[in-house]
Amino acid sequence: MKKNLLSYLITLSIIISMFSLGFVSAAAVSATYYIDNTTGVGNNNNDGTSALSPWADFTNVNSRTFQPGDQILLKSGCTWNQEMSLTGIGTSDSWISVNSYSTGAKPKIQRSNGTSEICITMTDISYWSIKNLEMCDAAEGIAANFSSLSHEGLLLSGIYAHNIETNFQQSPNATIWNSNMINFVALVGNSTTQYVCKNITIENCETYKTTPPQFASGSGNDDTWQDVTLRNNYFHDYQGTISFQNISNVTFVSNRVILGGNHLLQLSMSV
């Protein structure tokens, strides 16, 4: 009995020492953040981790780097005129997510039609999902910018993007070249054996008077964006081009497209 107890104490001492020396690290704990700008409810001085103590706007979101499993929940029926800036790296089994909570209309990001206004900016992200939001009256819906290689995992679902056409109205004075639901931009070059981001899915979304998704790259390689799926979307009454450039392995299925401009699809890809 004494021998077993001694063995237990020695093992426990070793484990504690390993933690203290940094050989073993505890898994990061994910958090859920609530945002509600209802008068008298949301406050950026709150901790934001409960629907009873939500943040009021995106100020705290924009200053954070999010961790695997984190959730950012926007109160249904609320509207913000503010850009949301997202950074952080999830994992394949623990995505970071933006979604709605409660009942009512989709939470809305509504800008003021400025030529540099964006609803959401994502920078060097991996394993993120954005669901059930409305975006409108901006120069860009979502700007997905990548300054490094080998990112993976982006899901957009249930997004309604409309009247994102500022740059068509204001050209040639626009500071963003084109107005899109989402614009993927590679700020880094890649060789034919490298990729910038892969496993991208856009599904169950609708755009109205908004150019559908565009994929762009300065490198000109067909492997910049890989394994891209667009399915069950409704794109209509837009002025620009659905541009699939520098993509390998793209699936475009069960989408309803009603031409609203001079072009339907611009393709430069491997399938």
Short mmCIF file of C-alpha atoms in Angstrom, two decimals:
data_model
loop_
_atom_site.label_atom_id
_atom_site.label_comp_id
_atom_site.label_asym_id
_atom_site.label_seq_id
_atom_site.Cartn_x
_atom_site.Cartn_y
_atom_site.Cartn_z
CA MET A 1 0.00 0.00 0.00
CA LYS A 2 2.81 2.40 0.96
CA LYS A 3 4.69 1.43 -2.22
CA ASN A 4 1.65 2.21 -4.40
CA LEU A 5 1.15 5.55 -2.64
CA LEU A 6 4.80 6.45 -3.12
CA SER A 7 4.62 5.55 -6.81
CA TYR A 8 1.50 7.72 -7.20
CA LEU A 9 3.14 10.70 -5.50
CA ILE A 10 6.25 10.40 -7.67
CA THR A 11 4.15 10.25 -10.86
CA LEU A 12 2.08 13.26 -9.75
CA SER A 13 5.26 15.21 -8.98
CA ILE A 14 6.65 14.48 -12.45
CA ILE A 15 3.44 15.63 -14.15
CA ILE A 16 3.37 18.87 -12.16
CA SER A 17 7.02 19.50 -13.02
CA MET A 18 6.35 18.96 -16.72
CA PHE A 19 3.56 21.54 -16.66
CA SER A 20 5.69 24.05 -14.77
CA LEU A 21 8.60 23.60 -17.19
CA GLY A 22 6.34 23.99 -20.20
CA PHE A 23 6.71 20.45 -21.57
CA VAL A 24 2.96 19.98 -21.37
CA SER A 25 0.52 22.77 -22.10
CA ALA A 26 -3.16 22.88 -21.31
CA ALA A 27 -5.49 23.08 -24.27
CA ALA A 28 -6.79 26.55 -24.99
CA VAL A 29 -10.35 27.04 -23.85
CA SER A 30 -12.68 28.36 -26.55
CA ALA A 31 -15.07 31.21 -25.84
CA THR A 32 -18.41 32.43 -27.16
CA TYR A 33 -18.88 36.19 -27.59
CA TYR A 34 -22.26 37.90 -27.94
CA ILE A 35 -22.93 41.21 -29.67
CA ASP A 36 -26.21 43.08 -29.21
CA ASN A 37 -26.64 46.82 -29.80
CA THR A 38 -30.16 46.99 -28.39
CA THR A 39 -30.39 50.15 -26.29
CA GLY A 40 -29.58 49.42 -22.66
CA VAL A 41 -28.33 45.90 -23.34
CA GLY A 42 -24.99 45.84 -25.15
CA ASN A 43 -21.91 47.56 -23.73
CA ASN A 44 -18.30 47.19 -24.85
CA ASN A 45 -17.22 47.23 -21.20
CA ASN A 46 -19.06 43.93 -20.67
CA ASP A 47 -17.11 40.67 -20.89
CA GLY A 48 -19.26 39.71 -23.90
CA THR A 49 -19.38 36.04 -22.95
CA SER A 50 -23.08 35.91 -22.16
CA ALA A 51 -26.27 37.01 -23.89
CA LEU A 52 -26.96 38.87 -20.63
CA SER A 53 -23.71 40.86 -20.87
CA PRO A 54 -23.04 41.31 -24.60
CA TRP A 55 -20.80 43.76 -26.39
CA ALA A 56 -22.51 46.55 -28.28
CA ASP A 57 -20.47 46.55 -31.50
CA PHE A 58 -17.36 45.13 -33.18
CA THR A 59 -14.73 47.17 -31.35
CA ASN A 60 -13.61 44.29 -29.13
CA VAL A 61 -13.82 41.81 -32.00
CA ASN A 62 -11.53 43.95 -34.12
CA SER A 63 -8.80 43.98 -31.49
CA ARG A 64 -8.74 40.20 -30.90
CA THR A 65 -7.02 37.24 -32.48
CA PHE A 66 -9.49 34.39 -32.15
CA GLN A 67 -8.65 30.84 -31.11
CA PRO A 68 -9.92 27.42 -32.25
CA GLY A 69 -13.55 26.88 -31.29
CA ASP A 70 -14.34 30.53 -30.60
CA GLN A 71 -17.77 31.79 -31.62
CA ILE A 72 -18.87 35.34 -32.44
CA LEU A 73 -22.66 35.59 -32.24
CA LEU A 74 -24.63 38.60 -33.50
CA LYS A 75 -28.11 39.28 -32.16
CA SER A 76 -30.84 38.70 -34.74
CA GLY A 77 -32.71 41.86 -35.70
CA CYS A 78 -29.77 44.19 -34.94
CA THR A 79 -27.96 46.40 -37.46
CA TRP A 80 -24.41 47.82 -37.33
CA ASN A 81 -22.67 50.40 -39.53
CA GLN A 82 -19.15 49.23 -38.76
CA GLU A 83 -16.51 47.06 -40.38
CA MET A 84 -15.78 43.76 -38.67
CA SER A 85 -12.12 42.67 -38.84
CA LEU A 86 -11.37 38.99 -38.26
CA THR A 87 -8.07 37.26 -37.56
CA GLY A 88 -7.18 33.89 -36.07
CA ILE A 89 -6.47 30.30 -37.02
CA GLY A 90 -8.87 27.49 -36.23
CA THR A 91 -8.27 23.77 -36.67
CA SER A 92 -9.93 21.13 -38.84
CA ASP A 93 -11.92 19.85 -35.87
CA SER A 94 -12.40 23.18 -34.09
CA TRP A 95 -13.48 25.94 -36.46
CA ILE A 96 -13.93 29.58 -35.50
CA SER A 97 -17.40 30.85 -36.37
CA VAL A 98 -19.52 33.95 -36.87
CA ASN A 99 -23.26 33.35 -36.65
CA SER A 100 -26.55 34.75 -35.41
CA TYR A 101 -28.37 34.04 -32.18
CA SER A 102 -31.94 34.50 -30.96
CA THR A 103 -34.95 34.81 -33.30
CA GLY A 104 -35.86 37.40 -35.89
CA ALA A 105 -34.29 38.86 -39.02
CA LYS A 106 -30.68 38.08 -39.85
CA PRO A 107 -28.23 40.43 -38.13
CA LYS A 108 -27.21 43.10 -40.61
CA ILE A 109 -24.02 44.97 -41.39
CA GLN A 110 -25.18 48.03 -43.31
CA ARG A 111 -22.55 50.56 -44.37
CA SER A 112 -23.02 54.07 -45.85
CA ASN A 113 -22.10 53.44 -49.51
CA GLY A 114 -18.59 54.84 -49.11
CA THR A 115 -16.10 53.81 -51.81
CA SER A 116 -13.75 52.24 -49.25
CA GLU A 117 -16.34 50.74 -46.92
CA ILE A 118 -16.26 47.00 -46.23
CA CYS A 119 -18.61 44.88 -44.14
CA ILE A 120 -16.14 42.19 -43.07
CA THR A 121 -12.37 41.90 -43.55
CA MET A 122 -10.68 38.55 -42.99
CA THR A 123 -6.87 38.44 -42.83
CA ASP A 124 -4.80 35.24 -43.11
CA ILE A 125 -7.55 33.05 -41.70
CA SER A 126 -7.94 29.27 -41.61
CA TYR A 127 -10.96 27.20 -40.58
CA TRP A 128 -13.57 29.93 -40.28
CA SER A 129 -17.29 29.82 -40.97
CA ILE A 130 -19.62 32.81 -41.45
CA LYS A 131 -23.33 32.06 -41.45
CA ASN A 132 -26.74 33.71 -41.46
CA LEU A 133 -25.83 37.38 -41.91
CA GLU A 134 -27.08 40.21 -44.11
CA MET A 135 -24.64 42.69 -45.66
CA CYS A 136 -25.46 45.77 -47.73
CA ASP A 137 -24.64 49.32 -48.89
CA ALA A 138 -20.87 48.86 -49.06
CA ALA A 139 -18.05 48.87 -51.57
CA GLU A 140 -17.19 45.28 -50.58
CA GLY A 141 -19.08 42.63 -48.66
CA ILE A 142 -16.24 40.44 -47.43
CA ALA A 143 -12.58 41.07 -48.20
CA ALA A 144 -10.59 37.86 -47.71
CA ASN A 145 -6.93 38.88 -47.83
CA PHE A 146 -4.00 36.47 -47.65
CA SER A 147 -0.39 37.55 -47.22
CA SER A 148 0.97 34.05 -46.60
CA LEU A 149 0.59 30.56 -48.08
CA SER A 150 -1.11 27.31 -47.03
CA HIS A 151 -4.37 28.48 -45.50
CA GLU A 152 -7.32 26.12 -45.42
CA GLY A 153 -11.00 26.07 -44.58
CA LEU A 154 -13.60 28.79 -45.19
CA LEU A 155 -17.36 28.29 -45.18
CA LEU A 156 -19.94 30.94 -46.09
CA SER A 157 -23.55 29.86 -45.65
CA GLY A 158 -26.88 31.64 -45.50
CA ILE A 159 -25.44 35.06 -46.40
CA TYR A 160 -27.70 37.64 -48.03
CA ALA A 161 -25.60 40.34 -49.72
CA HIS A 162 -27.41 43.13 -51.54
CA ASN A 163 -26.83 46.63 -52.92
CA ILE A 164 -23.09 46.24 -52.70
CA GLU A 165 -22.40 48.18 -55.88
CA THR A 166 -20.84 51.42 -54.64
CA ASN A 167 -17.85 51.18 -56.94
CA PHE A 168 -19.97 50.79 -60.03
CA GLN A 169 -21.85 53.90 -59.03
CA GLN A 170 -18.74 55.94 -58.06
CA SER A 171 -16.12 54.80 -60.60
CA PRO A 172 -13.50 55.95 -61.48
CA ASN A 173 -13.08 57.40 -57.98
CA ALA A 174 -13.51 54.11 -56.12
CA THR A 175 -10.69 52.99 -53.84
CA ILE A 176 -11.76 49.35 -54.20
CA TRP A 177 -11.57 48.10 -57.78
CA ASN A 178 -14.82 46.19 -57.80
CA SER A 179 -17.83 45.52 -55.56
CA ASN A 180 -18.41 41.88 -54.58
CA MET A 181 -20.14 39.68 -52.09
CA ILE A 182 -16.65 38.35 -51.29
CA ASN A 183 -13.33 39.05 -52.94
CA PHE A 184 -10.44 36.63 -52.40
CA VAL A 185 -7.12 38.41 -52.80
CA ALA A 186 -3.67 36.80 -52.73
CA LEU A 187 -1.12 39.34 -51.55
CA VAL A 188 1.64 36.75 -51.91
CA GLY A 189 2.85 34.80 -54.95
CA ASN A 190 2.78 31.01 -55.14
CA SER A 191 4.50 28.41 -57.28
CA THR A 192 2.62 25.61 -59.04
CA THR A 193 3.27 23.34 -56.04
CA GLN A 194 1.90 25.84 -53.52
CA TYR A 195 -1.51 27.25 -52.67
CA VAL A 196 -2.81 30.29 -50.83
CA CYS A 197 -6.11 28.86 -49.54
CA LYS A 198 -8.03 25.66 -50.16
CA ASN A 199 -11.27 23.98 -49.10
CA ILE A 200 -13.52 26.99 -49.65
CA THR A 201 -17.30 26.48 -49.68
CA ILE A 202 -19.99 29.07 -50.47
CA GLU A 203 -23.50 27.66 -50.15
CA ASN A 204 -27.12 28.71 -49.69
CA CYS A 205 -26.27 32.39 -50.23
CA GLU A 206 -28.07 35.10 -52.20
CA THR A 207 -26.75 38.23 -53.88
CA TYR A 208 -28.87 41.05 -55.30
CA LYS A 209 -27.34 44.07 -57.05
CA THR A 210 -24.04 42.67 -55.82
CA THR A 211 -21.33 41.00 -57.87
CA PRO A 212 -21.00 37.34 -56.82
CA PRO A 213 -17.72 35.90 -55.47
CA GLN A 214 -14.44 36.74 -57.18
CA PHE A 215 -11.09 35.01 -56.87
CA ALA A 216 -8.02 37.02 -57.85
CA SER A 217 -4.27 36.50 -57.76
CA GLY A 218 -1.26 38.42 -58.90
CA SER A 219 0.79 35.26 -59.42
CA GLY A 220 -1.26 33.88 -62.30
CA ASN A 221 -0.97 30.25 -61.12
CA ASP A 222 -3.96 27.97 -61.45
CA ASP A 223 -3.29 26.53 -58.00
CA THR A 224 -3.66 29.71 -55.93
CA TRP A 225 -7.15 28.70 -54.76
CA GLN A 226 -7.89 24.97 -54.47
CA ASP A 227 -10.95 22.81 -53.86
CA VAL A 228 -13.60 25.51 -54.18
CA THR A 229 -17.31 24.65 -54.02
CA LEU A 230 -20.26 26.92 -54.84
CA ARG A 231 -23.63 25.24 -54.44
CA ASN A 232 -27.28 26.13 -53.97
CA ASN A 233 -26.67 29.87 -54.34
CA TYR A 234 -28.84 32.49 -56.04
CA PHE A 235 -26.93 35.27 -57.82
CA HIS A 236 -29.07 37.85 -59.59
CA ASP A 237 -29.33 41.42 -60.87
CA TYR A 238 -25.62 42.16 -60.68
CA GLN A 239 -23.38 44.35 -62.83
CA GLY A 240 -20.01 42.60 -62.61
CA THR A 241 -18.53 39.19 -63.33
CA ILE A 242 -18.46 35.90 -61.47
CA SER A 243 -14.70 35.49 -61.73
CA PHE A 244 -13.03 32.14 -61.12
CA GLN A 245 -9.37 32.88 -61.75
CA ASN A 246 -6.39 30.84 -60.61
CA ILE A 247 -8.51 28.01 -59.19
CA SER A 248 -7.93 24.27 -59.31
CA ASN A 249 -10.67 21.77 -58.51
CA VAL A 250 -13.82 23.88 -58.55
CA THR A 251 -17.37 22.60 -58.14
CA PHE A 252 -20.19 24.87 -59.35
CA VAL A 253 -23.48 23.05 -58.88
CA SER A 254 -27.17 23.84 -58.31
CA ASN A 255 -26.63 27.59 -58.47
CA ARG A 256 -29.21 29.90 -60.00
CA VAL A 257 -27.59 32.75 -61.93
CA ILE A 258 -29.51 35.60 -63.57
CA LEU A 259 -27.25 37.87 -65.56
CA GLY A 260 -27.41 41.53 -64.64
CA GLY A 261 -24.30 42.91 -66.35
CA ASN A 262 -22.19 42.40 -69.41
CA HIS A 263 -20.63 39.08 -68.37
CA LEU A 264 -21.75 35.85 -66.76
CA LEU A 265 -18.60 33.86 -65.94
CA GLN A 266 -14.91 34.56 -66.34
CA LEU A 267 -12.96 31.33 -66.03
CA SER A 268 -9.26 30.68 -65.69
CA MET A 269 -8.94 27.46 -63.76
CA SER A 270 -8.11 23.78 -63.65
CA VAL A 271 -10.90 21.31 -62.88
#
